[in-house]
């Protein structure tokens, strides 16, 4: 988390960190984050849709809705 990050960017970074910590286990990641599994799945789907839309429109992923701006994956 760095100054200037939006809440959406902070949320995505937290989700990515939880998934790394749990070796990609969505159930454990959701539990670690204190959110429901369905909520985590919905957010991941939103990120994927935003990245797909960015590719279709020739935008870099960080310009996609919910896209990362710091290059972290």
CSV table of C-alpha atoms in Angstrom, one decimal:
chain,number,residue,atom,x,y,z
A,1,UNK,CA,0.0,0.0,0.0
A,2,UNK,CA,1.4,3.3,-1.0
A,3,UNK,CA,0.2,6.9,-0.7
A,4,UNK,CA,-2.1,7.9,-3.6
A,5,UNK,CA,-3.6,4.4,-4.1
A,6,UNK,CA,-7.3,4.2,-4.5
A,7,UNK,CA,-9.4,2.0,-2.2
A,8,UNK,CA,-10.1,-0.3,-5.2
A,9,UNK,CA,-6.3,-0.6,-5.7
A,10,UNK,CA,-5.7,-1.3,-2.0
A,11,UNK,CA,-8.5,-3.9,-2.0
A,12,UNK,CA,-7.1,-5.6,-5.1
A,13,UNK,CA,-3.6,-5.7,-3.5
A,14,UNK,CA,-5.0,-7.2,-0.4
A,15,UNK,CA,-6.8,-9.9,-2.4
A,16,UNK,CA,-3.7,-10.7,-4.4
A,17,UNK,CA,-1.6,-10.9,-1.2
A,18,UNK,CA,-4.2,-13.3,0.4
A,19,UNK,CA,-4.2,-15.5,-2.7
A,20,UNK,CA,-0.4,-15.6,-2.6
A,21,UNK,CA,-0.4,-16.4,1.1
A,22,UNK,CA,-2.9,-19.2,0.6
A,23,UNK,CA,-1.3,-20.6,-2.6
A,24,UNK,CA,-4.3,-19.6,-4.6
A,25,UNK,CA,-6.9,-21.3,-2.3
A,26,UNK,CA,-9.9,-19.0,-2.6
A,27,UNK,CA,-11.8,-20.4,0.4
A,28,UNK,CA,-8.8,-19.7,2.7
A,29,UNK,CA,-8.1,-16.4,1.1
A,30,UNK,CA,-11.7,-15.2,1.7
A,31,UNK,CA,-11.5,-16.4,5.3
A,32,UNK,CA,-8.2,-14.6,5.8
A,33,UNK,CA,-9.7,-11.4,4.3
A,34,UNK,CA,-12.9,-11.7,6.4
A,35,UNK,CA,-15.1,-11.8,3.3
A,36,UNK,CA,-17.4,-14.4,1.9
A,37,UNK,CA,-16.2,-16.8,-0.8
A,38,UNK,CA,-18.8,-15.5,-3.2
A,39,UNK,CA,-17.7,-11.9,-2.6
A,40,UNK,CA,-14.1,-12.9,-3.4
A,41,UNK,CA,-15.2,-14.8,-6.5
A,42,UNK,CA,-17.2,-11.8,-7.7
A,43,UNK,CA,-14.3,-9.4,-7.2
A,44,UNK,CA,-11.9,-11.7,-9.1
A,45,UNK,CA,-14.5,-11.9,-11.9
A,46,UNK,CA,-14.7,-8.1,-12.0
A,47,UNK,CA,-10.9,-7.8,-12.3
A,48,UNK,CA,-10.8,-10.4,-15.1
A,49,UNK,CA,-13.6,-8.6,-16.9
A,50,UNK,CA,-11.9,-5.3,-16.6
A,51,UNK,CA,-8.6,-6.7,-17.9
A,52,UNK,CA,-10.4,-8.3,-20.8
A,53,UNK,CA,-12.2,-5.0,-21.7
A,54,UNK,CA,-8.9,-3.2,-21.6
A,55,UNK,CA,-7.3,-5.7,-24.0
A,56,UNK,CA,-10.3,-5.4,-26.3
A,57,UNK,CA,-10.0,-1.6,-26.4
A,58,UNK,CA,-6.2,-1.6,-26.6
A,59,UNK,CA,-5.7,-0.1,-23.1
A,60,UNK,CA,-3.0,-1.2,-20.7
A,61,UNK,CA,-4.4,-3.3,-17.8
A,62,UNK,CA,-3.8,-0.5,-15.3
A,63,UNK,CA,-6.4,1.6,-17.1
A,64,UNK,CA,-9.1,-1.1,-16.8
A,65,UNK,CA,-11.7,-0.7,-14.1
A,66,UNK,CA,-10.2,-2.2,-10.9
A,67,UNK,CA,-6.8,-2.5,-12.7
A,68,UNK,CA,-3.6,-2.3,-10.8
A,69,UNK,CA,-1.5,0.9,-11.3
A,70,UNK,CA,1.6,-0.2,-9.5
A,71,UNK,CA,2.5,-3.2,-11.7
A,72,UNK,CA,2.0,-5.6,-8.8
A,73,UNK,CA,0.6,-9.0,-9.6
